[in-house]
Coordinates of N, CA and C and ligand atoms in Angstrom, one line a residue:
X106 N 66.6 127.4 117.9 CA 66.4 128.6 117.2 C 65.6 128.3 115.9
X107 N 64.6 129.4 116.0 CA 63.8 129.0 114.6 C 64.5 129.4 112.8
X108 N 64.1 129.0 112.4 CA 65.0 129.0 110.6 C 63.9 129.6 110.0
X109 N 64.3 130.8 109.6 CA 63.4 131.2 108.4 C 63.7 132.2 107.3
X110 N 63.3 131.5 106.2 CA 64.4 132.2 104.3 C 63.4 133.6 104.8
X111 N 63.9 134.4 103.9 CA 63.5 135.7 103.4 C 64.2 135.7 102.2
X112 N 63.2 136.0 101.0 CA 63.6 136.4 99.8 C 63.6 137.8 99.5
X113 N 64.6 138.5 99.4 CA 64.3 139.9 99.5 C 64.9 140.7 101.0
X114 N 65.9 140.1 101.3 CA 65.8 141.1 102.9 C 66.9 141.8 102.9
X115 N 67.4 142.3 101.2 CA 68.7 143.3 101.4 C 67.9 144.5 101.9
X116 N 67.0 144.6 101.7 CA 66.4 146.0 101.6 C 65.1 146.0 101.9
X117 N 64.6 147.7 102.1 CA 63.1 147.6 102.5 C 62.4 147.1 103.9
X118 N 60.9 147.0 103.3 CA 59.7 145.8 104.4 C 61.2 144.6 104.7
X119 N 61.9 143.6 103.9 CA 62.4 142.3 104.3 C 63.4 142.8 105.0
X120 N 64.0 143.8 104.9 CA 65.7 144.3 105.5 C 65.1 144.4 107.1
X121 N 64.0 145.1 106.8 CA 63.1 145.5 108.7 C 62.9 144.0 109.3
X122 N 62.2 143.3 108.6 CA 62.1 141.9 108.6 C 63.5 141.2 109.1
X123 N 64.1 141.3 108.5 CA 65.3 140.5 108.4 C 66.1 141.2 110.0
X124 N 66.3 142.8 110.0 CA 66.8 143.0 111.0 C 66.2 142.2 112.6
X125 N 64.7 142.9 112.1 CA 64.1 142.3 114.1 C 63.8 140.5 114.0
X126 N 64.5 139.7 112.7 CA 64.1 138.7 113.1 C 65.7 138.0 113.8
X127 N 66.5 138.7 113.6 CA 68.0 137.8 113.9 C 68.3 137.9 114.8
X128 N 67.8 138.6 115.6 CA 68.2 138.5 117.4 C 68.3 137.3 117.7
X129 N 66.5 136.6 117.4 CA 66.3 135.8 117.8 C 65.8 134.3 116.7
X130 N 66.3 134.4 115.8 CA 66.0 133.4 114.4 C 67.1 133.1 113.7
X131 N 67.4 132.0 112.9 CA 68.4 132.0 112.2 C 67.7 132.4 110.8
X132 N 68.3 133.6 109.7 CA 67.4 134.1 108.9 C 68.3 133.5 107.5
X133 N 68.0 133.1 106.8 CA 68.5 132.3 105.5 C 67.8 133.8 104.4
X134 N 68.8 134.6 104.2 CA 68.1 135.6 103.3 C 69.0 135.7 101.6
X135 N 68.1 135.8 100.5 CA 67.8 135.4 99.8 C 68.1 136.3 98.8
X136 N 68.5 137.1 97.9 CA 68.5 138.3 97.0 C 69.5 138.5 96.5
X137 N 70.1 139.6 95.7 CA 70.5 139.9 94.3 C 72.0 140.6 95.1
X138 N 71.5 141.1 96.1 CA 72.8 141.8 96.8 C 72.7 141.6 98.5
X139 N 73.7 141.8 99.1 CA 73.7 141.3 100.3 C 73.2 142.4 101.3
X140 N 72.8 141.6 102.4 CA 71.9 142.8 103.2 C 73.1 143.6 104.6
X141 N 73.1 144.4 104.8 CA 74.3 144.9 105.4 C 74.1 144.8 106.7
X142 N 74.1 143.6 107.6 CA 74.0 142.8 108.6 C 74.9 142.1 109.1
X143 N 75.8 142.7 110.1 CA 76.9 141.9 110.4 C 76.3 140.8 112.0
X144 N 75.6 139.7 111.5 CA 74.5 139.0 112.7 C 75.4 137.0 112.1
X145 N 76.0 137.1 113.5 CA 75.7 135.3 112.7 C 75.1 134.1 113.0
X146 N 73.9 135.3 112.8 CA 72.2 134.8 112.7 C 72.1 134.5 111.4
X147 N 72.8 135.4 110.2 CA 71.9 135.5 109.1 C 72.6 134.8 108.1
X148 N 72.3 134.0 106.9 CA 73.4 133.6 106.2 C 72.8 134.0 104.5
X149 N 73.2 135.2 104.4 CA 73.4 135.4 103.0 C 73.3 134.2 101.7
X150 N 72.4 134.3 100.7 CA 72.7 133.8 99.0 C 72.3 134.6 98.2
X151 N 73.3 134.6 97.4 CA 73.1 135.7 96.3 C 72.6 135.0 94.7
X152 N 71.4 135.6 94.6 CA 70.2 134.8 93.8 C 68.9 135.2 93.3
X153 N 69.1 135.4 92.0 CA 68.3 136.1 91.5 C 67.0 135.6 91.3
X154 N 65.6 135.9 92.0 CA 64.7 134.7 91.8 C 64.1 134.8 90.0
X155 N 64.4 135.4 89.0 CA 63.5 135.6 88.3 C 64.3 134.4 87.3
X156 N 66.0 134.5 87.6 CA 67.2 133.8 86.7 C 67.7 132.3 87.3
X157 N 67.5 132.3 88.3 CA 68.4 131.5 89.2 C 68.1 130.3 90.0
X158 N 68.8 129.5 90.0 CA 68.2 128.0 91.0 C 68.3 128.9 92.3
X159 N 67.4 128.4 92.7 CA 67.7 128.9 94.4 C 68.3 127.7 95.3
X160 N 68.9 128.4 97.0 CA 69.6 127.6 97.2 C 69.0 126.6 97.8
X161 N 70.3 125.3 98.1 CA 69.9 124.3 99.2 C 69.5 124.7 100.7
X162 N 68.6 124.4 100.7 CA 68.4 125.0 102.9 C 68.0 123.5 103.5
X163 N 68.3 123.4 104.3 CA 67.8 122.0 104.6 C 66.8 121.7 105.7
X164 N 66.4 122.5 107.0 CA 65.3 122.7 107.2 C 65.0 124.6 107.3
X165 N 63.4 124.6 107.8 CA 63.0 125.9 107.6 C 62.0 125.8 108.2
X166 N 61.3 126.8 109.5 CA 60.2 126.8 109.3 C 59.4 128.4 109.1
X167 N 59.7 128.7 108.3 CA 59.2 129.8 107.9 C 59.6 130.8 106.9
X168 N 58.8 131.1 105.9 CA 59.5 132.0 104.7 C 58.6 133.1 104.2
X169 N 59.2 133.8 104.0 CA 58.8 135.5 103.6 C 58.9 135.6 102.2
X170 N 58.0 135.8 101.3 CA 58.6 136.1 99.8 C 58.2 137.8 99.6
X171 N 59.2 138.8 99.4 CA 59.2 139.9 99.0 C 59.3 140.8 98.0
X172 N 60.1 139.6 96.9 CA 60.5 140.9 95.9 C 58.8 141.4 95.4
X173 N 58.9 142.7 94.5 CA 57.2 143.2 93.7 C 57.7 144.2 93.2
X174 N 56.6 145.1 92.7 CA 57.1 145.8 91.9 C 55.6 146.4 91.9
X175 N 56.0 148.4 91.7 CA 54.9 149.5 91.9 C 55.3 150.0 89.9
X176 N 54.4 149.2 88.9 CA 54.9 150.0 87.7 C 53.5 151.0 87.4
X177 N 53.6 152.1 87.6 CA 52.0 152.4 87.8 C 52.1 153.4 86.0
X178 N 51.0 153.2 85.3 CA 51.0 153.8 84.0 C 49.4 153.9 83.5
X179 N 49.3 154.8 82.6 CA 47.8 154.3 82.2 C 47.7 152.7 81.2
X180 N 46.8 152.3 81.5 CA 46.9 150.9 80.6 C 47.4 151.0 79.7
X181 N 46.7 152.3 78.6 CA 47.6 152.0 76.7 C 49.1 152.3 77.3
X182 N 49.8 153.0 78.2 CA 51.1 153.0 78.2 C 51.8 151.5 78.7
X183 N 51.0 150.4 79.4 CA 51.5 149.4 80.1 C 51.2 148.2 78.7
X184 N 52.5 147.8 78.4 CA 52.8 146.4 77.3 C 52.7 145.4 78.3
X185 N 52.3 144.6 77.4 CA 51.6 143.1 77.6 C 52.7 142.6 78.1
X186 N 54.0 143.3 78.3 CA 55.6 142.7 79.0 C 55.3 143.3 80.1
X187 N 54.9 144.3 80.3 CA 54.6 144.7 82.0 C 54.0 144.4 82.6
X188 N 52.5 144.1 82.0 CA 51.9 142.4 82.9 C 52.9 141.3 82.7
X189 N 53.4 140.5 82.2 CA 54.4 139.8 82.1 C 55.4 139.7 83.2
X190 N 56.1 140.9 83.1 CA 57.0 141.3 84.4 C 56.6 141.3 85.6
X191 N 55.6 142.2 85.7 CA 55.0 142.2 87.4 C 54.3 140.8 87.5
X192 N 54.0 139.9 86.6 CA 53.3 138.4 87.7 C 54.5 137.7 87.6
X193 N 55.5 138.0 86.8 CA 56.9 136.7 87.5 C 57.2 137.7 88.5
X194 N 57.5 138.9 88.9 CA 58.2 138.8 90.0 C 57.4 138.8 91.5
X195 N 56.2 139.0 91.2 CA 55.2 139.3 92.3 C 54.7 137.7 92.7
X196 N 54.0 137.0 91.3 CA 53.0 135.5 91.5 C 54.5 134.7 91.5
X197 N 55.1 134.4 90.2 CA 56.2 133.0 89.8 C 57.0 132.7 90.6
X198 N 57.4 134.2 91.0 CA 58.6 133.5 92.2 C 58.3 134.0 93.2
X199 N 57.3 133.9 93.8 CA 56.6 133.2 95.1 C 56.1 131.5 94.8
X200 N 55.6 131.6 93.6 CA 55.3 130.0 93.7 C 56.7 129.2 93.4
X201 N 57.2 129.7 92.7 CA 59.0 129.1 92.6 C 59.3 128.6 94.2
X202 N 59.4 129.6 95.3 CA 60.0 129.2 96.3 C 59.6 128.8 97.3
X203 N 57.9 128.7 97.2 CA 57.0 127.7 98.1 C 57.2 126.3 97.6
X204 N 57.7 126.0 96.2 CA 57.5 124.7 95.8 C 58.8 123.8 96.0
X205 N 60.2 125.2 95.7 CA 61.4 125.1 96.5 C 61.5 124.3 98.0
X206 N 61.1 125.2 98.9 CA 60.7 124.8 99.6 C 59.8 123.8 100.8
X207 N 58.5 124.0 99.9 CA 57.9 123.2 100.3 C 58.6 121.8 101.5
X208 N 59.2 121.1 100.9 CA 59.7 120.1 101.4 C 60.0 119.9 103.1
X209 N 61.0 121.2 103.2 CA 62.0 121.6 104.4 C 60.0 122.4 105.3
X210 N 59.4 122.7 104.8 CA 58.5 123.6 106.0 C 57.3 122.7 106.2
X211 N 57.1 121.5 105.5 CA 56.3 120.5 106.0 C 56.7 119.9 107.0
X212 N 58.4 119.4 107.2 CA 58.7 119.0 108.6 C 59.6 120.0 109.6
X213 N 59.1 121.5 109.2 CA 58.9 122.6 110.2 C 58.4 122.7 111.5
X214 N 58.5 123.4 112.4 CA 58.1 124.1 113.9 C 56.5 124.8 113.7
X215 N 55.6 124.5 113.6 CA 54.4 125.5 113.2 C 54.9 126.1 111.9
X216 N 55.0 125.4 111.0 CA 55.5 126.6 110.0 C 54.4 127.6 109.3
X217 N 54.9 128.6 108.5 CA 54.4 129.7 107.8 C 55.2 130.3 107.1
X218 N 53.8 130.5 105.9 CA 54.3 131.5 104.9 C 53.7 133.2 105.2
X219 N 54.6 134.1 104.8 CA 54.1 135.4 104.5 C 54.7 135.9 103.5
X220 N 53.6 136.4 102.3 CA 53.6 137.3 101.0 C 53.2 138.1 101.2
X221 N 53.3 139.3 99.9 CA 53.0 140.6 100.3 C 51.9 140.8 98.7
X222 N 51.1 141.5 99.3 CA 49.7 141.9 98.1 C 50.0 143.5 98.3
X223 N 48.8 144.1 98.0 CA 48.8 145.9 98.0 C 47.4 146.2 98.2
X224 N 47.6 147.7 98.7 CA 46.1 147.9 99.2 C 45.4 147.8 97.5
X225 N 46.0 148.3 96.5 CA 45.7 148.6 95.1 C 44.8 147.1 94.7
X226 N 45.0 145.9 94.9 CA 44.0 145.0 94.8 C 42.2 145.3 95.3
X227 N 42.6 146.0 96.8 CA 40.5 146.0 97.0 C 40.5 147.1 96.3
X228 N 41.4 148.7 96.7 CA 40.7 150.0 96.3 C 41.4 150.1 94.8
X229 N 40.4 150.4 93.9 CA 40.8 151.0 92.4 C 41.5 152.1 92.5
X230 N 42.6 152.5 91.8 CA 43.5 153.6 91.8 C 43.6 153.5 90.1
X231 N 44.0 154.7 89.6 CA 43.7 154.7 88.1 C 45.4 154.3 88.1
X232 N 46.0 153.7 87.3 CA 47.5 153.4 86.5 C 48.2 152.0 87.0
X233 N 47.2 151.3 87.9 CA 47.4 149.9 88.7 C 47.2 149.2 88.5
X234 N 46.7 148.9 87.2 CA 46.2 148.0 86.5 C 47.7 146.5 86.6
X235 N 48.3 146.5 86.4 CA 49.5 145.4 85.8 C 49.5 145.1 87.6
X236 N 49.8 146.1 88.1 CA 50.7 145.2 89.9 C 48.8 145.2 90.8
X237 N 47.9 145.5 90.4 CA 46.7 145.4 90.8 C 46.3 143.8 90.8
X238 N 46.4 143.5 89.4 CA 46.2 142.1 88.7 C 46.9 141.4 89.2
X239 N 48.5 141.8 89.4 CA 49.1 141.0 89.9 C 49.5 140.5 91.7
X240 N 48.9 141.5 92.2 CA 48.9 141.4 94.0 C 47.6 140.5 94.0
X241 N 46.6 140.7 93.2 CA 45.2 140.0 93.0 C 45.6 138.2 93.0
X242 N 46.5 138.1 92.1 CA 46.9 137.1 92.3 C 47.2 135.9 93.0
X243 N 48.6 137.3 93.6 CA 48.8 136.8 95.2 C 47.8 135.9 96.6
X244 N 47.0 137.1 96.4 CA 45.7 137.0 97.3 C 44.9 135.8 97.0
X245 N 44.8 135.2 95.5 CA 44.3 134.0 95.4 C 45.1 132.9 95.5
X246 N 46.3 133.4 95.7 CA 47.3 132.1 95.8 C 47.0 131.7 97.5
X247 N 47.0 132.9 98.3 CA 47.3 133.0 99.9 C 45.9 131.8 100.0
X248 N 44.7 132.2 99.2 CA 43.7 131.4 100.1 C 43.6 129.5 99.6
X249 N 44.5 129.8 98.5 CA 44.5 128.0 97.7 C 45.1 127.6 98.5
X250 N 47.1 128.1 98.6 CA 47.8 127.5 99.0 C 47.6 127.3 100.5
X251 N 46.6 128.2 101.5 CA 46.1 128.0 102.7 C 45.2 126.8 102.8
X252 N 44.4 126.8 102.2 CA 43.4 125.7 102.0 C 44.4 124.1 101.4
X253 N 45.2 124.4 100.5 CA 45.8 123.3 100.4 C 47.2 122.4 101.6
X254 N 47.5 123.8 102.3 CA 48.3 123.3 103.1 C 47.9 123.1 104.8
X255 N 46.7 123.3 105.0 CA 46.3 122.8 106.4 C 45.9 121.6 106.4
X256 N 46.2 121.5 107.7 CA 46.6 122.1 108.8 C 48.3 122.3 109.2
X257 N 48.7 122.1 108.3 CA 50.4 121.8 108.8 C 51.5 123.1 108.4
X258 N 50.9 123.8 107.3 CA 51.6 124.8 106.9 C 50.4 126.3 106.9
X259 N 50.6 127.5 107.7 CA 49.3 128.9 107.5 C 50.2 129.3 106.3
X260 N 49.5 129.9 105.8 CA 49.5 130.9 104.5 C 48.7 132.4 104.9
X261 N 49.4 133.3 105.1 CA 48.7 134.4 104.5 C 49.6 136.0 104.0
X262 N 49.4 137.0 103.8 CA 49.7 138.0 103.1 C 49.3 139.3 104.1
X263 N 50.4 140.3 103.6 CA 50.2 141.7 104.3 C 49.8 142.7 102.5
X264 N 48.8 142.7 103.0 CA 48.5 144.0 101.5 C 49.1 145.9 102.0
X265 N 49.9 146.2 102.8 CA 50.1 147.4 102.5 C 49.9 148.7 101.8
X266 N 49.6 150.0 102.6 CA 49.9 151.0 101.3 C 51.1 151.4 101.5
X267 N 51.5 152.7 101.0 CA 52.6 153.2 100.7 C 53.5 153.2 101.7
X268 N 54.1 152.5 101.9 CA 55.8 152.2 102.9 C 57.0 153.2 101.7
X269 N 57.4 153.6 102.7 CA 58.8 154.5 102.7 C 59.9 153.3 102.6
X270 N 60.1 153.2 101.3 CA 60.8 152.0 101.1 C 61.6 152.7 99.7
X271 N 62.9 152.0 99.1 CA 63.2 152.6 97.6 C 62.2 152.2 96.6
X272 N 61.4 150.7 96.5 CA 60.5 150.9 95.8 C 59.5 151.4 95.5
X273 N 59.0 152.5 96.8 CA 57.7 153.2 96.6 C 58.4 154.9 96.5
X274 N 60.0 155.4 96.4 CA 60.6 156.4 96.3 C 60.0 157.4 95.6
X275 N 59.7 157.2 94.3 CA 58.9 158.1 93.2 C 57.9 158.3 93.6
X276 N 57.2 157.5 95.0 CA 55.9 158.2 95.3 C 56.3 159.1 96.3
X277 N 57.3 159.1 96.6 CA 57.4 160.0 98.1 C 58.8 160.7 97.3
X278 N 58.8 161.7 96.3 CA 60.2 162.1 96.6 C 60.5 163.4 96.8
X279 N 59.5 164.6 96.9 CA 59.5 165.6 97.9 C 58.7 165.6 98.7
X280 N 59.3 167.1 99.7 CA 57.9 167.3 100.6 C 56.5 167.2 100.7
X281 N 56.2 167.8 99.3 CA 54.6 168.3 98.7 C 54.3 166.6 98.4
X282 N 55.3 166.0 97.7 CA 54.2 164.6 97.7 C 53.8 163.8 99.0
X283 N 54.7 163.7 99.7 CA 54.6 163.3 101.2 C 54.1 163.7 101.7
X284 N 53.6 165.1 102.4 CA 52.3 165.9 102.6 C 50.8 165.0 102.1
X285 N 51.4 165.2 100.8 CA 49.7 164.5 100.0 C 49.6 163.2 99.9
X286 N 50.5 162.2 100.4 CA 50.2 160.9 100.6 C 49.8 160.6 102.3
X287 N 50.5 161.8 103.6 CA 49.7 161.9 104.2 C 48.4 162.0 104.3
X288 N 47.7 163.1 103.5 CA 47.1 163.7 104.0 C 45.6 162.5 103.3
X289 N 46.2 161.9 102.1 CA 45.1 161.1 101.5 C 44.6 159.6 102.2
X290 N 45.8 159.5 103.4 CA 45.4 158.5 104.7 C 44.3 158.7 105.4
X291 N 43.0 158.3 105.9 CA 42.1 158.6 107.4 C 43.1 158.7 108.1
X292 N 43.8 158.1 108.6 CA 44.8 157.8 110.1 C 45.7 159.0 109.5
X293 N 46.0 159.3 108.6 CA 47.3 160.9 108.5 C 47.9 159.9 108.9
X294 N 48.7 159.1 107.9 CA 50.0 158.7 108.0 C 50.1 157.7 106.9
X295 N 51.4 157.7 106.7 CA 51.7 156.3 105.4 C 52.6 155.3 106.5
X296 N 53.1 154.2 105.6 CA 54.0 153.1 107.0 C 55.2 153.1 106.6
X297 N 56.1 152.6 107.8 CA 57.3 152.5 107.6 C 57.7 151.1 107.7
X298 N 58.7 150.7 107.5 CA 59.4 149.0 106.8 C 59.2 148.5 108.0
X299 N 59.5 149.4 109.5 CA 59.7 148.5 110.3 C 58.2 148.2 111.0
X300 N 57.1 148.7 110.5 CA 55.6 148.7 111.5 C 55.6 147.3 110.3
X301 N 55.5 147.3 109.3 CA 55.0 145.9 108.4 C 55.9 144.8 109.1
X302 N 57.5 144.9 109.1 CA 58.1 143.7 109.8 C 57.3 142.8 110.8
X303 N 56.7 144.2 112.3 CA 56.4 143.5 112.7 C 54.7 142.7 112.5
X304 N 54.3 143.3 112.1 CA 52.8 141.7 111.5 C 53.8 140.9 110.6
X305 N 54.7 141.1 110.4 CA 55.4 139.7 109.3 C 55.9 138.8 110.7
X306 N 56.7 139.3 111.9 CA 56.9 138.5 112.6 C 55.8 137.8 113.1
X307 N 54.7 138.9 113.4 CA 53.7 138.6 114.1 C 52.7 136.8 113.6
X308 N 53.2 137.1 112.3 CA 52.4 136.1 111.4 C 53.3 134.7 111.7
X309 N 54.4 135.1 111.5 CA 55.3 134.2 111.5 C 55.3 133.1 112.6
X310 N 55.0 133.9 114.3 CA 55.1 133.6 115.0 C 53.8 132.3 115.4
X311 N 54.0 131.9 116.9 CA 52.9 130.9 117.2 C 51.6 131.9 117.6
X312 N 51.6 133.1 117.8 CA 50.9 133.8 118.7 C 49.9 133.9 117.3
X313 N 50.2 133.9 116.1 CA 49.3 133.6 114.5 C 48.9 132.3 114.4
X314 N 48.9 131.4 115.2 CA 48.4 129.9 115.0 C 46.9 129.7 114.6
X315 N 46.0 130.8 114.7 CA 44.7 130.5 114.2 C 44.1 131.1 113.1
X316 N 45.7 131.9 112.5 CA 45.2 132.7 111.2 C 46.1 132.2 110.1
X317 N 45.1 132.2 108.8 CA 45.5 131.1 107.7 C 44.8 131.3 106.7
X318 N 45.3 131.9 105.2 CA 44.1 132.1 104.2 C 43.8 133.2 104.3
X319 N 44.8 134.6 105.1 CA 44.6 136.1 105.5 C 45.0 136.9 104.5
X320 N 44.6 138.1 104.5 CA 45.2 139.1 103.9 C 45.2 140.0 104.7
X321 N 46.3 140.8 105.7 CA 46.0 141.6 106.4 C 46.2 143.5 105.8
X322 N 45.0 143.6 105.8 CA 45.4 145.3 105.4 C 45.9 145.9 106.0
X323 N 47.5 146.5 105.3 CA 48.1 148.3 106.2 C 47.6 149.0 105.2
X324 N 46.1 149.7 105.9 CA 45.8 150.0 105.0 C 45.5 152.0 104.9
X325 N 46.6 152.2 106.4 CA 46.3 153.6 107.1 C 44.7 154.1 106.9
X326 N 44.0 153.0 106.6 CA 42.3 153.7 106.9 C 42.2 154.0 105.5
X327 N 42.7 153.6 103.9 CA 42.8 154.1 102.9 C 41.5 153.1 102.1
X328 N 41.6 152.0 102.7 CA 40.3 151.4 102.0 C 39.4 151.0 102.8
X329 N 39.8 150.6 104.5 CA 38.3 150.5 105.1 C 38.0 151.8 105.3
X330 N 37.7 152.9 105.3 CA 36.6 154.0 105.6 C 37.0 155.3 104.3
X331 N 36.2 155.9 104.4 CA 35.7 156.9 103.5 C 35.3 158.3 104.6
X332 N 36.1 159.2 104.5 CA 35.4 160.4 106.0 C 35.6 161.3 105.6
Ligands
NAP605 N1 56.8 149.9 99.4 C1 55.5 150.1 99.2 O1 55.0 151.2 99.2 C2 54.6 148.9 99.0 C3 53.2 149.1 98.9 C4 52.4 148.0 98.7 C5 53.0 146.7 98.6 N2 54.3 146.5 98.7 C6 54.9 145.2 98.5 O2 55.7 144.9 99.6 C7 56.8 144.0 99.2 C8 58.1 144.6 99.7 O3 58.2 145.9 99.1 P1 59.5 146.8 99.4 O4 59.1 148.2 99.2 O5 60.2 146.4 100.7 O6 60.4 146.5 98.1 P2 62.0 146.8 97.8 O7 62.4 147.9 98.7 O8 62.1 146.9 96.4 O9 62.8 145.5 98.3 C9 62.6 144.3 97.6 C10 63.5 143.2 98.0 O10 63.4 142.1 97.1 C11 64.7 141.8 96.5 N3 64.5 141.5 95.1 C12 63.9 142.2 94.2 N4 64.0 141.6 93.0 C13 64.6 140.4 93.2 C14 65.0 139.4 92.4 N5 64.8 139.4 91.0 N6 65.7 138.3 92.9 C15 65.9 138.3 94.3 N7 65.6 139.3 95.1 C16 64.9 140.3 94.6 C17 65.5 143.1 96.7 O11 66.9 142.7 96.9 P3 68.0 142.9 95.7 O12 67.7 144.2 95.0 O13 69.3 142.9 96.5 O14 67.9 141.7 94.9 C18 65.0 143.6 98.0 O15 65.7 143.1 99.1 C19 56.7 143.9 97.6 O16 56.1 142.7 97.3 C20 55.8 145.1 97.3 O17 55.1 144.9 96.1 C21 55.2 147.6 98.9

């Protein structure tokens, strides 16, 4: 059975993650509170990545880093702490738990990483500025740490738009907004935790063995086409 951490899978994209991967995976999941999974597939640590040693795992081949953050403001309202904030929890502790890591996914199964970017990196949105810079980030980590880890470890990222998740809630929290985040899709539709799980498994899996250095857009048609 394959081993693979998830940071973040009380909730959300990772909880979807975390659910469709324990049938068949042993999931080492990772966060601040526990994910409500009675699987003894999954083995819980409770661990805060911004505060906290993370734990011992001893092998792995595969890891998910999730936590991020949507702080959307006009610039003069976003302090130089809110860039601050969104690249530790988006960039630092992703690099925190690749380096963690690292060790246990070198003598991995095909191993792989998957991070998460935002569609907000290619298409400009006005008040994105701090988690724009900081998914940007991401995206240049996915193509280093890809380049620096082949052939033995793929690296890549799902950039997403708006998933029906608690942290995207204030965008969707009545009807009328959800209507207009539909309707501002080409495809008429936004995503749900569980359509991203699966390209996280998908990635995870062998059937991704030739992709490495990716960013895959969900991007409901929001930044490739204009109609
Ligand atoms: N939802 C969207 O619309 C959307 C759009 C574009 C990109 N994304 C990106 O997709 C990724 C997943 O988003 P999501 O909507 O699933 O987020 P979410 O619902 O907020 O879930 C985040 C997960 O990360 C964990 N986490 C957060 N801070 C942590 C910390 N300090 N230490 C340890 N664990 C921590 C949370 O668990 P605990 O609270 O239990 O610690 C939770 O399990 C993020 O990187 C986000 O930026 C999301």
């Amino acid at each position: 059975m394959r081993k693979i951490a998830i940071i973040g899978g009380s909730k959300g994209i990772g909880n979807a993650i975390l659910n469709e991967l324990s049938e068949t995976h042993h999931v080492f999941n990772i966060s601040r509170t526990a994910p409500d999974i009675p699987s003894s597939n999954v083995t819980h640590h409770s661990c805060d990545i911004l505060t906290d040693n993370l734990p011992e795992i001893e092998e792995l081949d595969g890891l998910v880093y999730c936590p991020g953050s949507i702080n959307l403001k006009p610039v003069s309202r976003l302090h130089l702490d809110d860039f601050r904030n969104d690249f530790e929890i988006n960039v630092v502790g992703a690099v925190k738990t690749v380096q963690k890591y690292l060790p246990q996914l070198k003598k991995g199964t095909n191993p792989s990483i998957v991070l998460f970017s935002t569609v907000a990196s290619k298409l400009g949105m006005p008040f994105h500025a701090s988690v724009a810079a900081s998914k940007s980030a991401v995206e240049g980590l996915v193509k280093s740490l890809g380049a620096e880890f082949a052939p033995t470890i793929r690296v890549n990222a799902i950039a997403p738009t708006v998933t029906d998740t608690q942290l995207a809630s204030k965008l969707l929290r009545n009807e009328k907004m959800i209507e207009n985040m539909i309707e501002r899709h080409p495809l008429k539709k936004f995503l749900n935790p569980e359509e991203v799980a699966s390209t996280a498994q998908f990635l995870l899996s062998d059937k991704a063995a030739s992709f490495s250095g990716q960013v895959f857009e969900m991007d409901c048609g929001i930044v490739s086409f204009k109609i």
